[in-house]
Amino acid sequence: MRVTSPWAHGGSMLVLLALLAGCGGKDNAAAAPAGAASAPPQNVGVVKVRQADVPITVEASGTVTALQSVDLRAQTTSTVAQVFVKDGQNVKKGELLFRFDDRADRAALDKARAQLARDRASLADLERQFTRAKELKAQNFIAQNAVDTAQANFEAGQALVRSDEAAVQAAQVSLSYNELRAPISGRAGIVSVFPGSLVQANATAAPLVNIAQIDPIGIAFTVPETQLGSLLAATRAGELSVEALPPPGSAKGAPSIKGRVTAVDNLVDSSTGTIKVKAEFSNEARTLWPGQYLRVRVTLRTLQGVTVVPQAAIIMRGNERSVYVVGPDNTAKLVPVQLRQAMGEQVVVEGLEATAQVVMEGKQNLRPGTPLRIQPSGGAAAAGASAASAASAATGASK
């Protein structure tokens, strides 16, 4: 009779279990990639990248200033006789605005002219005496000292006449102060005197009226010193343009006003980190008013034919920036990009093809190679509507 050891049966059982386990492991390993490949597609919202010309702009706060503004004050102490200007009137250079009581100055002028006439008559007599003295000296009837005396009297008479002529000119100048004319063309402010008012030749006295040039008009604003290099480069290249945005309270859809930069200050304000800039604008419609506060947009340069995507599509990981795009096989593809310019909700990037579709919604659940079920992004319409405003958004607003 043959005896079988129980250890032999146990060993056979262990070998059999090991073989079964090995077969099961191979089946599971083979099933894993098949399961990944058959994962359900992820729903994502996509937008197409745009190719556009993007202006690089800076927005700043500005104050409207008159290119020329003059406070008119009296240059003589007198009484106002006539007022020819009205509040808010448009005046031209040289136009008569005020006339003062000039009776005393006219009398002074007449007196100076009479003095001049008397001294000219005396000078004519001295000239005849000098001429006669020279003739008598030539005939040896008088001594040389008599001739010298006649010559001295004649020259003194000439000096006196010149003094009288200067006195007449001074009297004429004093008389001219009794008429106050517009030194520039512009718009008059509020007139502060009336006929019969006493005016004084005092620099600290209140002006009779202010005249400000309205058209063209200027706007003074400041830009951050970080934009100074771009500002000067654009100025040298002749590419710098500026526009005044519609002031608060303007009608909806009011257009901006184009202008030109006329001056950049010669120093940066170290306390604010800004530099002053002045621009000139046509103001025929009188929409800009001195002292008014508004926003100014300065275009430094224009990026030609660049790629624009929504800011929301950018994935930030440390210093790296990337986006998910739809691959040729409708799977997610992670593409690194370089940011060139931020513009509000849009951004200019490099590294994307012109036909790429960028994932905006659902990207948080994606991995490279994930199958995609594509649908238009819910924000695509909004992104398209804001494209024009994003293209002109400020890169560095001056608050």
mmCIF file of N, CA, C and O in Angstrom, residues 206-271:
data_model
loop_
_atom_site.group_PDB
_atom_site.id
_atom_site.type_symbol
_atom_site.label_atom_id
_atom_site.label_comp_id
_atom_site.label_asym_id
_atom_site.label_seq_id
_atom_site.Cartn_x
_atom_site.Cartn_y
_atom_site.Cartn_z
ATOM 1 N N ALA A 206 -8.623 142.637 -7.774
ATOM 2 C CA ALA A 206 -9.374 141.619 -8.507
ATOM 3 C C ALA A 206 -9.395 141.970 -9.988
ATOM 4 O O ALA A 206 -9.521 143.144 -10.361
ATOM 5 N N PRO A 207 -9.262 140.990 -10.880
ATOM 6 C CA PRO A 207 -9.288 141.283 -12.316
ATOM 7 C C PRO A 207 -10.654 141.778 -12.753
ATOM 8 O O PRO A 207 -11.687 141.416 -12.174
ATOM 9 N N LEU A 208 -10.650 142.612 -13.776
ATOM 10 C CA LEU A 208 -11.911 143.091 -14.332
ATOM 11 C C LEU A 208 -12.651 141.972 -15.041
ATOM 12 O O LEU A 208 -13.876 141.869 -14.963
ATOM 13 N N VAL A 209 -11.906 141.112 -15.728
ATOM 14 C CA VAL A 209 -12.479 139.968 -16.417
ATOM 15 C C VAL A 209 -11.331 139.031 -16.789
ATOM 16 O O VAL A 209 -10.178 139.463 -16.887
ATOM 17 N N ASN A 210 -11.641 137.771 -16.954
ATOM 18 C CA ASN A 210 -10.660 136.782 -17.410
ATOM 19 C C ASN A 210 -11.025 136.347 -18.818
ATOM 20 O O ASN A 210 -12.203 136.146 -19.137
ATOM 21 N N ILE A 211 -10.017 136.205 -19.652
ATOM 22 C CA ILE A 211 -10.217 135.702 -21.011
ATOM 23 C C ILE A 211 -9.420 134.412 -21.153
ATOM 24 O O ILE A 211 -8.220 134.379 -20.853
ATOM 25 N N ALA A 212 -10.087 133.354 -21.583
ATOM 26 C CA ALA A 212 -9.443 132.051 -21.742
ATOM 27 C C ALA A 212 -9.647 131.554 -23.170
ATOM 28 O O ALA A 212 -10.746 131.670 -23.726
ATOM 29 N N GLN A 213 -8.586 131.015 -23.736
ATOM 30 C CA GLN A 213 -8.685 130.421 -25.071
ATOM 31 C C GLN A 213 -9.363 129.059 -24.955
ATOM 32 O O GLN A 213 -8.913 128.177 -24.221
ATOM 33 N N ILE A 214 -10.448 128.865 -25.684
ATOM 34 C CA ILE A 214 -11.241 127.644 -25.601
ATOM 35 C C ILE A 214 -10.939 126.677 -26.740
ATOM 36 O O ILE A 214 -10.989 125.463 -26.569
ATOM 37 N N ASP A 215 -10.625 127.209 -27.910
ATOM 38 C CA ASP A 215 -10.370 126.357 -29.076
ATOM 39 C C ASP A 215 -9.143 126.870 -29.824
ATOM 40 O O ASP A 215 -9.148 128.005 -30.319
ATOM 41 N N PRO A 216 -8.082 126.047 -29.914
ATOM 42 C CA PRO A 216 -7.923 124.725 -29.282
ATOM 43 C C PRO A 216 -7.721 124.841 -27.784
ATOM 44 O O PRO A 216 -7.524 125.935 -27.267
ATOM 45 N N ILE A 217 -7.782 123.688 -27.129
ATOM 46 C CA ILE A 217 -7.683 123.653 -25.675
ATOM 47 C C ILE A 217 -6.704 122.559 -25.273
ATOM 48 O O ILE A 217 -6.389 121.664 -26.083
ATOM 49 N N GLY A 218 -6.191 122.639 -24.060
ATOM 50 C CA GLY A 218 -5.200 121.665 -23.607
ATOM 51 C C GLY A 218 -5.720 120.799 -22.477
ATOM 52 O O GLY A 218 -6.700 121.140 -21.803
ATOM 53 N N ILE A 219 -5.064 119.668 -22.273
ATOM 54 C CA ILE A 219 -5.335 118.782 -21.140
ATOM 55 C C ILE A 219 -3.990 118.408 -20.526
ATOM 56 O O ILE A 219 -3.079 117.964 -21.228
ATOM 57 N N ALA A 220 -3.869 118.617 -19.228
ATOM 58 C CA ALA A 220 -2.669 118.238 -18.492
ATOM 59 C C ALA A 220 -2.966 116.979 -17.693
ATOM 60 O O ALA A 220 -3.982 116.905 -17.008
ATOM 61 N N PHE A 221 -2.079 115.986 -17.801
ATOM 62 C CA PHE A 221 -2.289 114.726 -17.091
ATOM 63 C C PHE A 221 -0.937 114.152 -16.697
ATOM 64 O O PHE A 221 0.114 114.658 -17.117
ATOM 65 N N THR A 222 -0.961 113.111 -15.894
ATOM 66 C CA THR A 222 0.272 112.464 -15.445
ATOM 67 C C THR A 222 0.228 110.988 -15.810
ATOM 68 O O THR A 222 -0.843 110.372 -15.828
ATOM 69 N N VAL A 223 1.389 110.427 -16.106
ATOM 70 C CA VAL A 223 1.510 108.988 -16.371
ATOM 71 C C VAL A 223 2.568 108.423 -15.438
ATOM 72 O O VAL A 223 3.478 109.140 -15.004
ATOM 73 N N PRO A 224 2.473 107.134 -15.107
ATOM 74 C CA PRO A 224 3.482 106.530 -14.213
ATOM 75 C C PRO A 224 4.870 106.590 -14.843
ATOM 76 O O PRO A 224 5.030 106.485 -16.060
ATOM 77 N N GLU A 225 5.868 106.753 -13.993
ATOM 78 C CA GLU A 225 7.237 106.834 -14.501
ATOM 79 C C GLU A 225 7.668 105.531 -15.152
ATOM 80 O O GLU A 225 8.594 105.522 -15.970
ATOM 81 N N THR A 226 7.000 104.408 -14.843
ATOM 82 C CA THR A 226 7.322 103.134 -15.488
ATOM 83 C C THR A 226 7.019 103.168 -16.984
ATOM 84 O O THR A 226 7.556 102.363 -17.734
ATOM 85 N N GLN A 227 6.157 104.081 -17.405
ATOM 86 C CA GLN A 227 5.808 104.196 -18.816
ATOM 87 C C GLN A 227 6.615 105.277 -19.526
ATOM 88 O O GLN A 227 6.380 105.537 -20.705
ATOM 89 N N LEU A 228 7.558 105.901 -18.833
ATOM 90 C CA LEU A 228 8.295 107.013 -19.417
ATOM 91 C C LEU A 228 9.095 106.578 -20.636
ATOM 92 O O LEU A 228 9.116 107.270 -21.659
ATOM 93 N N GLY A 229 9.773 105.430 -20.556
ATOM 94 C CA GLY A 229 10.564 104.961 -21.694
ATOM 95 C C GLY A 229 9.708 104.755 -22.932
ATOM 96 O O GLY A 229 10.057 105.209 -24.023
ATOM 97 N N SER A 230 8.565 104.076 -22.765
ATOM 98 C CA SER A 230 7.666 103.855 -23.901
ATOM 99 C C SER A 230 7.105 105.166 -24.421
ATOM 100 O O SER A 230 6.944 105.359 -25.628
ATOM 101 N N LEU A 231 6.816 106.089 -23.499
ATOM 102 C CA LEU A 231 6.266 107.387 -23.895
ATOM 103 C C LEU A 231 7.258 108.171 -24.750
ATOM 104 O O LEU A 231 6.905 108.701 -25.806
ATOM 105 N N LEU A 232 8.508 108.220 -24.314
ATOM 106 C CA LEU A 232 9.515 108.963 -25.067
ATOM 107 C C LEU A 232 9.832 108.284 -26.395
ATOM 108 O O LEU A 232 10.033 108.952 -27.414
ATOM 109 N N ALA A 233 9.876 106.947 -26.386
ATOM 110 C CA ALA A 233 10.143 106.227 -27.633
ATOM 111 C C ALA A 233 9.041 106.475 -28.656
ATOM 112 O O ALA A 233 9.309 106.697 -29.841
ATOM 113 N N ALA A 234 7.790 106.449 -28.205
ATOM 114 C CA ALA A 234 6.670 106.714 -29.110
ATOM 115 C C ALA A 234 6.697 108.154 -29.610
ATOM 116 O O ALA A 234 6.355 108.427 -30.762
ATOM 117 N N THR A 235 7.119 109.079 -28.755
ATOM 118 C CA THR A 235 7.211 110.484 -29.163
ATOM 119 C C THR A 235 8.265 110.663 -30.246
ATOM 120 O O THR A 235 8.042 111.355 -31.250
ATOM 121 N N ARG A 236 9.422 110.034 -30.053
ATOM 122 C CA ARG A 236 10.488 110.150 -31.055
ATOM 123 C C ARG A 236 10.086 109.504 -32.369
ATOM 124 O O ARG A 236 10.451 109.986 -33.444
ATOM 125 N N ALA A 237 9.351 108.398 -32.294
ATOM 126 C CA ALA A 237 8.965 107.681 -33.504
ATOM 127 C C ALA A 237 7.744 108.303 -34.180
ATOM 128 O O ALA A 237 7.369 107.883 -35.269
ATOM 129 N N GLY A 238 7.125 109.276 -33.549
ATOM 130 C CA GLY A 238 5.930 109.891 -34.113
ATOM 131 C C GLY A 238 4.710 109.009 -34.071
ATOM 132 O O GLY A 238 3.751 109.225 -34.823
ATOM 133 N N GLU A 239 4.709 107.999 -33.190
ATOM 134 C CA GLU A 239 3.584 107.066 -33.104
ATOM 135 C C GLU A 239 2.650 107.377 -31.943
ATOM 136 O O GLU A 239 1.650 106.698 -31.757
ATOM 137 N N LEU A 240 2.963 108.389 -31.173
ATOM 138 C CA LEU A 240 2.194 108.678 -29.971
ATOM 139 C C LEU A 240 0.906 109.401 -30.339
ATOM 140 O O LEU A 240 0.920 110.403 -31.042
ATOM 141 N N SER A 241 -0.220 108.878 -29.877
ATOM 142 C CA SER A 241 -1.509 109.534 -30.067
ATOM 143 C C SER A 241 -2.243 109.551 -28.737
ATOM 144 O O SER A 241 -1.978 108.738 -27.855
ATOM 145 N N VAL A 242 -3.161 110.490 -28.608
ATOM 146 C CA VAL A 242 -3.884 110.659 -27.357
ATOM 147 C C VAL A 242 -5.337 110.987 -27.679
ATOM 148 O O VAL A 242 -5.634 111.613 -28.704
ATOM 149 N N GLU A 243 -6.231 110.537 -26.818
ATOM 150 C CA GLU A 243 -7.642 110.853 -26.980
ATOM 151 C C GLU A 243 -8.247 111.113 -25.612
ATOM 152 O O GLU A 243 -7.879 110.477 -24.616
ATOM 153 N N ALA A 244 -9.157 112.073 -25.578
ATOM 154 C CA ALA A 244 -9.884 112.405 -24.356
ATOM 155 C C ALA A 244 -11.184 111.629 -24.351
ATOM 156 O O ALA A 244 -11.989 111.734 -25.285
ATOM 157 N N LEU A 245 -11.390 110.820 -23.317
ATOM 158 C CA LEU A 245 -12.621 110.061 -23.202
ATOM 159 C C LEU A 245 -13.772 110.996 -22.844
ATOM 160 O O LEU A 245 -13.566 112.056 -22.245
ATOM 161 N N PRO A 246 -15.005 110.640 -23.206
ATOM 162 C CA PRO A 246 -16.144 111.526 -22.908
ATOM 163 C C PRO A 246 -16.200 111.847 -21.418
ATOM 164 O O PRO A 246 -16.069 110.953 -20.578
ATOM 165 N N PRO A 247 -16.373 113.116 -21.070
ATOM 166 C CA PRO A 247 -16.412 113.491 -19.649
ATOM 167 C C PRO A 247 -17.647 112.941 -18.958
ATOM 168 O O PRO A 247 -18.620 112.574 -19.617
ATOM 169 N N PRO A 248 -17.622 112.848 -17.627
ATOM 170 C CA PRO A 248 -18.790 112.372 -16.897
ATOM 171 C C PRO A 248 -20.025 113.208 -17.237
ATOM 172 O O PRO A 248 -19.963 114.421 -17.353
ATOM 173 N N GLY A 249 -21.153 112.503 -17.416
ATOM 174 C CA GLY A 249 -22.396 113.186 -17.752
ATOM 175 C C GLY A 249 -22.641 113.318 -19.233
ATOM 176 O O GLY A 249 -23.677 113.862 -19.641
ATOM 177 N N SER A 250 -21.698 112.843 -20.081
ATOM 178 C CA SER A 250 -21.896 112.932 -21.523
ATOM 179 C C SER A 250 -22.985 111.964 -21.966
ATOM 180 O O SER A 250 -23.309 110.991 -21.279
ATOM 181 N N ALA A 251 -23.551 112.232 -23.123
ATOM 182 C CA ALA A 251 -24.573 111.362 -23.677
ATOM 183 C C ALA A 251 -23.992 109.982 -23.971
ATOM 184 O O ALA A 251 -22.805 109.855 -24.292
ATOM 185 N N LYS A 252 -24.826 108.982 -23.862
ATOM 186 C CA LYS A 252 -24.371 107.616 -24.105
ATOM 187 C C LYS A 252 -23.897 107.483 -25.553
ATOM 188 O O LYS A 252 -24.555 107.921 -26.483
ATOM 189 N N GLY A 253 -22.739 106.882 -25.716
ATOM 190 C CA GLY A 253 -22.174 106.721 -27.047
ATOM 191 C C GLY A 253 -21.429 107.926 -27.561
ATOM 192 O O GLY A 253 -21.059 107.970 -28.744
ATOM 193 N N ALA A 254 -21.202 108.924 -26.717
ATOM 194 C CA ALA A 254 -20.462 110.114 -27.141
ATOM 195 C C ALA A 254 -19.050 109.716 -27.553
ATOM 196 O O ALA A 254 -18.392 108.931 -26.858
ATOM 197 N N PRO A 255 -18.558 110.227 -28.670
ATOM 198 C CA PRO A 255 -17.223 109.821 -29.137
ATOM 199 C C PRO A 255 -16.119 110.488 -28.323
ATOM 200 O O PRO A 255 -16.314 111.535 -27.700
ATOM 201 N N SER A 256 -14.960 109.843 -28.335
ATOM 202 C CA SER A 256 -13.780 110.456 -27.723
ATOM 203 C C SER A 256 -13.216 111.509 -28.674
ATOM 204 O O SER A 256 -13.565 111.557 -29.856
ATOM 205 N N ILE A 257 -12.353 112.360 -28.152
ATOM 206 C CA ILE A 257 -11.790 113.461 -28.931
ATOM 207 C C ILE A 257 -10.300 113.209 -29.129
ATOM 208 O O ILE A 257 -9.563 113.003 -28.168
ATOM 209 N N LYS A 258 -9.870 113.201 -30.379
ATOM 210 C CA LYS A 258 -8.473 112.963 -30.702
ATOM 211 C C LYS A 258 -7.651 114.229 -30.493
ATOM 212 O O LYS A 258 -8.128 115.345 -30.716
ATOM 213 N N GLY A 259 -6.427 114.050 -30.055
ATOM 214 C CA GLY A 259 -5.531 115.179 -29.851
ATOM 215 C C GLY A 259 -4.091 114.780 -30.124
ATOM 216 O O GLY A 259 -3.819 113.709 -30.682
ATOM 217 N N ARG A 260 -3.175 115.641 -29.712
ATOM 218 C CA ARG A 260 -1.750 115.356 -29.896
ATOM 219 C C ARG A 260 -0.989 115.825 -28.663
ATOM 220 O O ARG A 260 -1.313 116.853 -28.052
ATOM 221 N N VAL A 261 0.036 115.053 -28.299
ATOM 222 C CA VAL A 261 0.879 115.412 -27.161
ATOM 223 C C VAL A 261 1.809 116.537 -27.585
ATOM 224 O O VAL A 261 2.482 116.459 -28.621
ATOM 225 N N THR A 262 1.845 117.605 -26.801
ATOM 226 C CA THR A 262 2.677 118.763 -27.135
ATOM 227 C C THR A 262 3.903 118.884 -26.247
ATOM 228 O O THR A 262 4.882 119.525 -26.645
ATOM 229 N N ALA A 263 3.881 118.304 -25.044
ATOM 230 C CA ALA A 263 5.028 118.480 -24.142
ATOM 231 C C ALA A 263 5.050 117.364 -23.115
ATOM 232 O O ALA A 263 4.007 116.907 -22.634
ATOM 233 N N VAL A 264 6.255 116.901 -22.802
ATOM 234 C CA VAL A 264 6.512 115.984 -21.694
ATOM 235 C C VAL A 264 7.441 116.709 -20.729
ATOM 236 O O VAL A 264 8.467 117.266 -21.152
ATOM 237 N N ASP A 265 7.080 116.735 -19.465
ATOM 238 C CA ASP A 265 7.851 117.493 -18.480
ATOM 239 C C ASP A 265 9.299 117.000 -18.436
ATOM 240 O O ASP A 265 9.615 115.874 -18.846
ATOM 241 N N ASN A 266 10.180 117.861 -17.910
ATOM 242 C CA ASN A 266 11.605 117.529 -17.890
ATOM 243 C C ASN A 266 12.043 116.847 -16.596
ATOM 244 O O ASN A 266 13.232 116.640 -16.388
ATOM 245 N N LEU A 267 11.107 116.502 -15.724
ATOM 246 C CA LEU A 267 11.489 115.787 -14.505
ATOM 247 C C LEU A 267 10.309 114.944 -14.020
ATOM 248 O O LEU A 267 9.148 115.223 -14.325
ATOM 249 N N VAL A 268 10.653 113.898 -13.264
ATOM 250 C CA VAL A 268 9.659 113.005 -12.660
ATOM 251 C C VAL A 268 9.398 113.476 -11.234
ATOM 252 O O VAL A 268 10.339 113.794 -10.494
ATOM 253 N N ASP A 269 8.136 113.533 -10.865
ATOM 254 C CA ASP A 269 7.779 113.899 -9.496
ATOM 255 C C ASP A 269 8.112 112.717 -8.584
ATOM 256 O O ASP A 269 7.447 111.680 -8.624
ATOM 257 N N SER A 270 9.151 112.863 -7.778
ATOM 258 C CA SER A 270 9.611 111.751 -6.946
ATOM 259 C C SER A 270 8.613 111.402 -5.845
ATOM 260 O O SER A 270 8.622 110.279 -5.340
ATOM 261 N N SER A 271 7.751 112.333 -5.467
ATOM 262 C CA SER A 271 6.789 112.049 -4.392
ATOM 263 C C SER A 271 5.628 111.182 -4.874
ATOM 264 O O SER A 271 5.044 110.436 -4.102
#
